Coordinates of C-alpha atoms in Angstrom, one line a residue:
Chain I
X1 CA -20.5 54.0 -37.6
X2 CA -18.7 50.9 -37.7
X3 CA -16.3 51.5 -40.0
X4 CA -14.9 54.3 -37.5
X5 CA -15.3 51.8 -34.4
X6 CA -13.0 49.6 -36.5
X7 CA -10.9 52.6 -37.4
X8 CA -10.7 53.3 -33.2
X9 CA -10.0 49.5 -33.0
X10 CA -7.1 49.7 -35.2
X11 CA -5.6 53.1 -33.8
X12 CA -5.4 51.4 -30.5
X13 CA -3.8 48.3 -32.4
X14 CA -1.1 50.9 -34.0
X15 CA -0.6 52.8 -30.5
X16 CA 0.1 49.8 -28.8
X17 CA 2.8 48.4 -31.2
X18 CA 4.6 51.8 -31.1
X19 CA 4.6 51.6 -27.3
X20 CA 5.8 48.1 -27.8
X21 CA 8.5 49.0 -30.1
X22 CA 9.4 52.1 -28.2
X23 CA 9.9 50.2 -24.9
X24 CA 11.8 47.6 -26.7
X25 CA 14.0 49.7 -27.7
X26 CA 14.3 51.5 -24.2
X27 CA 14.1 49.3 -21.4
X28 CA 15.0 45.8 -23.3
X29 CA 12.7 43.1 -24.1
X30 CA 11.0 41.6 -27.0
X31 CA 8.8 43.6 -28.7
X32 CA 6.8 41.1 -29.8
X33 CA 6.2 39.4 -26.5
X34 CA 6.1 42.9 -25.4
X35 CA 2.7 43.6 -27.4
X36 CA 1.2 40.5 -26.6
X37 CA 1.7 42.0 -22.7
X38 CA 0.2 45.0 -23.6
X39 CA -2.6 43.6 -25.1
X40 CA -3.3 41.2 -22.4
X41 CA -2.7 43.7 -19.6
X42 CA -5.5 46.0 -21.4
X43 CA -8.0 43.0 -21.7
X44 CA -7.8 41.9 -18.2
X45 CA -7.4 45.0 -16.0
X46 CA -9.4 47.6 -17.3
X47 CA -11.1 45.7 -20.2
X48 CA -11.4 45.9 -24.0
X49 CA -14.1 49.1 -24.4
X50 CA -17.0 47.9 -26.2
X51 CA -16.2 50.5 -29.2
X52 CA -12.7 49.2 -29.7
X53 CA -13.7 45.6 -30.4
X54 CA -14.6 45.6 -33.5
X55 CA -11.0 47.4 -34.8
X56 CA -9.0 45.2 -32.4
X57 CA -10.8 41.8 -34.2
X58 CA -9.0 42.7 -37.2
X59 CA -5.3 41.5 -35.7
X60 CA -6.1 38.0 -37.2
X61 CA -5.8 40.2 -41.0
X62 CA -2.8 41.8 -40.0
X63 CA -1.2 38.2 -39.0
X64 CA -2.7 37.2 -42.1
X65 CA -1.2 40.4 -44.1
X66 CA 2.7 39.8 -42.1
X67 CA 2.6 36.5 -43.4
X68 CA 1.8 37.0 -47.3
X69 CA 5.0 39.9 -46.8
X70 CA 7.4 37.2 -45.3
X71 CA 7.0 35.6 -48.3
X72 CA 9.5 37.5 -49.9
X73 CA 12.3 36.8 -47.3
X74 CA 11.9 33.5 -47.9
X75 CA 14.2 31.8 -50.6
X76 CA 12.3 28.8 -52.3
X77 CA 15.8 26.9 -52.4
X78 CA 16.6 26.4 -48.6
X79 CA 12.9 25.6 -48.0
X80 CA 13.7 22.9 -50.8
X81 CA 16.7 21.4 -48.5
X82 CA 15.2 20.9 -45.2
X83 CA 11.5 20.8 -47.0
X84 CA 11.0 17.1 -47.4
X85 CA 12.2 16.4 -43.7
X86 CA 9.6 18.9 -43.1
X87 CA 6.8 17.9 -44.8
X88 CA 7.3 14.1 -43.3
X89 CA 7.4 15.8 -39.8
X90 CA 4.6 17.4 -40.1
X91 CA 2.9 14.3 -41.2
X92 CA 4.0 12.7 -38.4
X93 CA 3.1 14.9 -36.2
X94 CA -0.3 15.4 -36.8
X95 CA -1.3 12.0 -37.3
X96 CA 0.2 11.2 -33.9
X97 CA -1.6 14.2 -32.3
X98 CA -5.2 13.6 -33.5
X99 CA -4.4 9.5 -32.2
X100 CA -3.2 10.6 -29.0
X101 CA -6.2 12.9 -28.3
X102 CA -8.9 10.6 -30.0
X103 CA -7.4 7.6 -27.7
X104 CA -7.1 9.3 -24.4
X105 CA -10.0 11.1 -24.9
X106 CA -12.5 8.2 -25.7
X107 CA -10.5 5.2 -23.8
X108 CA -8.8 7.1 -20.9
X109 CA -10.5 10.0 -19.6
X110 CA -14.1 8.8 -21.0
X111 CA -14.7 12.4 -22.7
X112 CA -17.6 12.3 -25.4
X113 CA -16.6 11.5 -29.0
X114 CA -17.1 14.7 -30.6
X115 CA -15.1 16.8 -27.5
X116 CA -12.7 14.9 -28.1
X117 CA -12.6 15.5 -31.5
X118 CA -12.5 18.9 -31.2
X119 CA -9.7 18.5 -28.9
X120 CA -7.7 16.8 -31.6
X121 CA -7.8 18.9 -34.5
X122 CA -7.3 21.8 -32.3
X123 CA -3.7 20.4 -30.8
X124 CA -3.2 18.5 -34.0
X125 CA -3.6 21.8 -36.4
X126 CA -4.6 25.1 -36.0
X127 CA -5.7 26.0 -32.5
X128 CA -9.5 27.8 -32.0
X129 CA -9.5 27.8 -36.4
X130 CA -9.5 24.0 -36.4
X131 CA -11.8 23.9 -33.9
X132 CA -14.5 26.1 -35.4
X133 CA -14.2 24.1 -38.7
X134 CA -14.4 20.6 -37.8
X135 CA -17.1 21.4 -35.6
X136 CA -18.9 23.2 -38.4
X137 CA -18.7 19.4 -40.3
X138 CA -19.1 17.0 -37.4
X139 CA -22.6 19.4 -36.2
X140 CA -21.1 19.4 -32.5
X141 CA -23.1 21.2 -29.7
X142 CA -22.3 24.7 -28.9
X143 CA -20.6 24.2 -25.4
X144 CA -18.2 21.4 -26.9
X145 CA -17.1 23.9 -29.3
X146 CA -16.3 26.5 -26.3
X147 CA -14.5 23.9 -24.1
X148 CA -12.0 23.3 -26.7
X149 CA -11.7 26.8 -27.8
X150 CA -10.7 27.5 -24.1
X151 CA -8.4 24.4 -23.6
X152 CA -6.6 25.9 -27.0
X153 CA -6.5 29.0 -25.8
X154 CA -5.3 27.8 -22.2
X155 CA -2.6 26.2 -23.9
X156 CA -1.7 28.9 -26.5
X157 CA -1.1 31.2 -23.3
X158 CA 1.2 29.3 -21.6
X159 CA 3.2 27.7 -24.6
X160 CA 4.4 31.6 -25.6
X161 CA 5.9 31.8 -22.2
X162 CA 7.6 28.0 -21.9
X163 CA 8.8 27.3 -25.5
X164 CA 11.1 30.6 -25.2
X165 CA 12.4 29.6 -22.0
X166 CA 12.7 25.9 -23.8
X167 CA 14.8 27.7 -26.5
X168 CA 16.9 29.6 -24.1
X169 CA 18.0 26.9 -21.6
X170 CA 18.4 24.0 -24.4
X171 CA 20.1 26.5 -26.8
X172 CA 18.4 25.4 -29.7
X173 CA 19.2 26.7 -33.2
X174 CA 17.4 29.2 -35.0
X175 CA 15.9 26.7 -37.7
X176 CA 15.2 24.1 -34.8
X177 CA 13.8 25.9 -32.1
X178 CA 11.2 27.1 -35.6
X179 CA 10.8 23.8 -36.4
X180 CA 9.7 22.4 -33.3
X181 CA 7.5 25.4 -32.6
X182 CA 5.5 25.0 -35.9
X183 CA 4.9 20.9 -35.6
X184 CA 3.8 21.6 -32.3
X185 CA 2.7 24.1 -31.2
X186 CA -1.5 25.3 -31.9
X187 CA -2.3 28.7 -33.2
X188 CA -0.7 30.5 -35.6
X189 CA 0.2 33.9 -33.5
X190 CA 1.6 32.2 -30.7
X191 CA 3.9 30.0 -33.2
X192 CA 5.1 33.1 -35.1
X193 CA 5.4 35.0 -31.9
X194 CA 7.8 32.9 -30.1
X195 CA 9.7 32.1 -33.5
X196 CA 10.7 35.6 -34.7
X197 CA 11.0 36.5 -30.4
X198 CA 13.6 33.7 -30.4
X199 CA 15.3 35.2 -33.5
X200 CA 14.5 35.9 -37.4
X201 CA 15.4 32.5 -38.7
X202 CA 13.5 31.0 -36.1
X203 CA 10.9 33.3 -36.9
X204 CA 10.3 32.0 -40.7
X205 CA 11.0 28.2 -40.1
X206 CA 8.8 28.7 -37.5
X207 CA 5.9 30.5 -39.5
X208 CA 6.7 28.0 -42.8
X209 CA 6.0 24.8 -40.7
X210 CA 2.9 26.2 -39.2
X211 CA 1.5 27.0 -42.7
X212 CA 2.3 23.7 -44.0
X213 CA 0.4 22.1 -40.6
X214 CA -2.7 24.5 -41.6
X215 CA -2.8 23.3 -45.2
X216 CA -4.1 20.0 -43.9
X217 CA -6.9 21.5 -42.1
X218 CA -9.2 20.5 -45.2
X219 CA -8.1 17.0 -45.3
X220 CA -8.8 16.6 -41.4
X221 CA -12.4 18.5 -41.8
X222 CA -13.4 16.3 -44.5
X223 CA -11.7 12.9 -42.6
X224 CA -14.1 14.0 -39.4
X225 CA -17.3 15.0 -42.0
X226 CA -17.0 11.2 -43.3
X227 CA -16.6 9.7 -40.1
X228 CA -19.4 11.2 -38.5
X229 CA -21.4 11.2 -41.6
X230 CA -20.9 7.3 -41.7
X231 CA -21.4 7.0 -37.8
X232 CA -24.7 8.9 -38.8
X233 CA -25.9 6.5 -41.4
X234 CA -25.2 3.3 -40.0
X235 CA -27.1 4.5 -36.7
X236 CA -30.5 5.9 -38.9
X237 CA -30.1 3.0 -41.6
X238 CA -30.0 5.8 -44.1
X239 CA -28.5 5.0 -47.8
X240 CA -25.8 7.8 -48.0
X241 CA -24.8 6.9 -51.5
X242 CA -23.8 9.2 -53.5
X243 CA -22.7 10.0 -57.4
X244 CA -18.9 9.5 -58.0
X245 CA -19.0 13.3 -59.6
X246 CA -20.9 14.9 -56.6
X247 CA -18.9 13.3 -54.1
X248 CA -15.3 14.3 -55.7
X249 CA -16.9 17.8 -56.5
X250 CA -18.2 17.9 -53.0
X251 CA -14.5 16.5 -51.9
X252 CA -12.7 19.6 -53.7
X253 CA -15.0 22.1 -52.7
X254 CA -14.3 21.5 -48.9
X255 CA -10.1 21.2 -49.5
X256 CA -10.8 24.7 -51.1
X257 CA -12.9 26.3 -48.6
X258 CA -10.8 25.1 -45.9
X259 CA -7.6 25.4 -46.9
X260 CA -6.2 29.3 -46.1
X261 CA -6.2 31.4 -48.7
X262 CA -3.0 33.8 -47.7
X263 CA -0.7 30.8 -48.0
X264 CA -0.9 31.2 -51.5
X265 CA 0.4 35.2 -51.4
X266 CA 2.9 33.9 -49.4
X267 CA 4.0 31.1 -51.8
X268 CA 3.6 34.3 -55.0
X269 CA 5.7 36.3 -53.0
X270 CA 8.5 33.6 -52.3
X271 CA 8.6 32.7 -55.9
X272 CA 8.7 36.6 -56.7
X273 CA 11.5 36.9 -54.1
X274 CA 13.2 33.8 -55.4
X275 CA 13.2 35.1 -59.2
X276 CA 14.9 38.4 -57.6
X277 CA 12.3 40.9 -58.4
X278 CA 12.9 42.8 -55.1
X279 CA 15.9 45.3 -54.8
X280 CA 17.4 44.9 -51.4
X281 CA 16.5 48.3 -50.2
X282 CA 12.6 47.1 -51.3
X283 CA 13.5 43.8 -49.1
X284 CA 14.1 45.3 -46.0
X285 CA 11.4 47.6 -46.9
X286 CA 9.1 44.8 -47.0
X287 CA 10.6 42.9 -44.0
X288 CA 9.8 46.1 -42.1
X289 CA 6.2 46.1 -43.1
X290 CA 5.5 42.9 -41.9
X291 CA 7.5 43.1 -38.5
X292 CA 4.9 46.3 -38.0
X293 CA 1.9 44.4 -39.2
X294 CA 3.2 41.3 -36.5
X295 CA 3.5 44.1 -34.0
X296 CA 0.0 45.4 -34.2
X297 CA -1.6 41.4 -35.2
X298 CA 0.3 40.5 -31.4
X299 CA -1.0 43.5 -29.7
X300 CA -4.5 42.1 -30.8
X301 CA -3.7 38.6 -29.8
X302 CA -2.7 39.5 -26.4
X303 CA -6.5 40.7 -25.4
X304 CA -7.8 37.1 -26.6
X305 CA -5.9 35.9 -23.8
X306 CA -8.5 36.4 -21.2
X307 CA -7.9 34.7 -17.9
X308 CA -11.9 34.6 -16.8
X309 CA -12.1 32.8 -20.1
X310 CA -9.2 30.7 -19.6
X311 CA -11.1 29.4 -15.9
X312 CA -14.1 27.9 -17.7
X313 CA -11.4 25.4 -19.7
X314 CA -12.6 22.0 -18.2
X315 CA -10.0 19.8 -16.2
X316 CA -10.6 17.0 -17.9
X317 CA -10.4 18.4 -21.8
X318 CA -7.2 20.4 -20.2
X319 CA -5.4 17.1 -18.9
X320 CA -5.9 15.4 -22.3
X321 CA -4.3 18.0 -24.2
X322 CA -1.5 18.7 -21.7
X323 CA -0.7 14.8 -22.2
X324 CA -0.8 14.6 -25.7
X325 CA 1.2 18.1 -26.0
X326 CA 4.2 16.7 -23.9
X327 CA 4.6 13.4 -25.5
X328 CA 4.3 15.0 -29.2
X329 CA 6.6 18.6 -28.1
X330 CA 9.2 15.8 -26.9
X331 CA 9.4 13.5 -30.1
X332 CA 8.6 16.2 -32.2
X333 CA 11.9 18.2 -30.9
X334 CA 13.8 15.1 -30.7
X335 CA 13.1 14.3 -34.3
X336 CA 14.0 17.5 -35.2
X337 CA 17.4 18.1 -33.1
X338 CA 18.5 14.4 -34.4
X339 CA 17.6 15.2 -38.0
X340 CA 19.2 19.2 -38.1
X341 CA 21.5 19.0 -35.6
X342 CA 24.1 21.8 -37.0
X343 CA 23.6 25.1 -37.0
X344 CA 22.0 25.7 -40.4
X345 CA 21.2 29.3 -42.4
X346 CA 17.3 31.0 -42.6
X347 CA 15.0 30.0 -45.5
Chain L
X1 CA -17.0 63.5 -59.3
X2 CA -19.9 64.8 -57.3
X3 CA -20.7 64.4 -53.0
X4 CA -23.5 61.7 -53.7
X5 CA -21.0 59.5 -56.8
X6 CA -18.6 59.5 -54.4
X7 CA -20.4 57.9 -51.2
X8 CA -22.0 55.6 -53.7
X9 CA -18.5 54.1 -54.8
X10 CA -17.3 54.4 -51.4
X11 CA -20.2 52.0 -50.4
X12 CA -19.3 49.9 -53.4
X13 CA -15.9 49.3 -52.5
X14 CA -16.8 49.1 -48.9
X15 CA -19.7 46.7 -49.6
X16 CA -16.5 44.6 -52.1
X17 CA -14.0 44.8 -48.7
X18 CA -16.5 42.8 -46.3
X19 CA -17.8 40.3 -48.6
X20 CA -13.8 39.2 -49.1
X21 CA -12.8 36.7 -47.1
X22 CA -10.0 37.3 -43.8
X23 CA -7.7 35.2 -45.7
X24 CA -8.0 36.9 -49.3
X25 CA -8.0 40.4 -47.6
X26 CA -4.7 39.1 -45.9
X27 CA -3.8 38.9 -49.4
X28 CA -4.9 42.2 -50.8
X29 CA -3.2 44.3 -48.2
X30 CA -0.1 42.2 -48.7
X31 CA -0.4 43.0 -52.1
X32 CA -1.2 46.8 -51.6
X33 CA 1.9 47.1 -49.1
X34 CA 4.4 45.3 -52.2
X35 CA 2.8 47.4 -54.7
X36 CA 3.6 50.9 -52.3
X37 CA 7.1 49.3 -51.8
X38 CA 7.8 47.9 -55.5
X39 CA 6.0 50.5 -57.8
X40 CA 6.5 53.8 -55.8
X41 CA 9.5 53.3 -53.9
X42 CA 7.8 53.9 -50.4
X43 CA 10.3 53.2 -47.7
X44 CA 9.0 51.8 -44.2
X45 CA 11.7 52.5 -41.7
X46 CA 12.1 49.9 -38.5
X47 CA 14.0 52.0 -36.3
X48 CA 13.5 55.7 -36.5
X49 CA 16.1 58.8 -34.7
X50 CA 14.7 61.5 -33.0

């Protein structure tokens, strides 16, 4: 029984990226913005129907699935030019994101601690997936969690619609218009949504950023874990020692539960790529697959968006993000346009 | 391979699917599609006439 309500789930997920092709093809448009409208015109007008649900909650595996695929578009040597620059970015970026947030949050707008830090490692990572983990390690009450699930989510929303109009009127490159979206922007759909919307190179700086942000979600859930855990002890008097062995095993074990798993078919299928095991006709073949599987993963995305939801987000949690979001979407796309300012080819 | 063999390894590999993680499924179908492409020469169009 639930294995075909997943299977209606995913037929509607299928139907709605083949309307979304068709009509891109037809009438104009992107076709990935297009089935993120579809998907967000079903959920709120008429609804997701109960039986569907389970099938459509399986458009974070088909995001998952596109992503392994681009690996093999991407070659391993331009990621090597610009990767460094990267790398420090993202750095950067995230360390300035989970300050801002921690800092307004606590000193500013008087939020409690653990909002707040829910608040940063959802705008400093990866969105509602940060969120959910760090607030797995820091033990943070339920209606924190769904605050800063909906301030994400608020901000996911209308980030899809502003950073492609950003793109447009600034006439950003390919490779920095990705950039940019992948420091800063917060979940992973959105970010490779407006990337490959914008164009295809855009599309896979866009997505290779993002991935490197998300590989640091295990260091930032263990960083939080401590902190609490050391807030915890000093405030009980408890002796949190610890063996040397247990702890580093302990240490590992959550950088390896954390970190995302499809990352590394992504980085098996680059080096495949890279080593020229694919024929060019396989290529494309495989660059079609995943546009499909983005097509259907968007289509999905779009009924998270749900604008009842989206009311509950708090003023208070939204104003701190929006803050922290313009000051880090401004240095973060300075820093990029000053470091790549030419024109530059896809990875 | 008789009715009853053949819902018991369909529960098997069914029973295998959900205890995978999102992430590693990601990873299997990404695999499955490569090995479609790569092994039998499946070729997914884009764009299709009418």
């Amino acid at each position: 029984m639930a294995g075909s309500s997943r299977l209606l789930g995913i037929a509607a997920l299928c139907l709605g990226a083949l309307v979304a092709r068709l009509f891109s093809g037809t009438i104009g448009g992107n076709h990935l913005l297009l089935a993120i409208a579809l998907g967000f015109l079903l959920a709120n007008t008429v609804g997701v129907p109960s039986r569907l649900e389970p099938g459509i909650a399986t458009h974070k595996l088909w995001l998952g699935a596109g992503i392994v695929l681009m690996g093999a578009s991407i070659s391993v040597g331009a990621i090597r030019e610009a990767g460094g620059f990267v790398l420090l970015a993202i750095g950067l970026v995230v360390v300035t994101t989970v300050v801002l947030v921690e800092a307004l949050s606590r000193y500013v707008f008087g939020l409690t601690d653990r909002l707040g830090s829910l608040l940063a490692a959802g705008s400093g990572i990866c969105g509602v997936s940060a969120v959910v983990a760090v607030a797995g390690a820091i033990r943070a009450r339920e209606e924190y969690v769904a605050y800063a699930a909906a301030t994400v989510l608020l901000f996911d929303a209308l980030t899809i619609v502003v950073y492609p109009l950003v793109g447009d009127l600034l006439g950003l490159s390919g490779q920095v218009f990705g950039i940019w979206a992948g420091l800063s922007m917060f979940s992973t759909g959105p970010v490779v949504a407006v990337g490959f919307a914008h164009s295809e190179v855009a599309g896979q700086w866009a997505t290779i950023t993002k991935l490197a942000r998300n590989a640091l979600i295990g260091v930032v859930v263990l960083a939080y874990a401590s902190y609490y855990a050391r807030e915890q002890t000093s405030a009980t008097g408890e002796d949190g020692r610890e063996t040397l062995f247990g702890s580093l095993r302990s240490t590992l074990g959550t950088l390896w539960a954390e970190f995302p798993k499809f990352v590394l078919g992504f980085l098996a299928l680059a080096a495949l790529s890279t080593l020229g095991v694919f024929s060019a006709g396989q290529q494309a073949s495989i660059e079609n697959a995943y546009n499909w599987l983005f097509l259907l993963a968007f289509v999905g995305l779009g009924t998270e968006i749900r604008i009842r939801q989206l009311r509950r987000t708090g003023l208070t949690p939204a104003i701190v993000v929006l803050l922290a979001l313009l000051v880090v979407s401004s240095l973060s796309l300075l820093l990029v346009s000053v470091a790549l300012p030419t024109p530059a080819v896809g990875p | 391979m008789n009715e009853e063999s053949r819902l018991a390894s369909l529960a098997e590999v069914r029973s295998r699917w959900s205890a995978l993680e999102r992430d590693w499924q990601s990873v299997v179908v990404g695999v499955t599609v490569v090995a479609l492409v790569s092994l039998l020469d499946v070729h997914i169009p884009w764009a299709w006439s009418w």
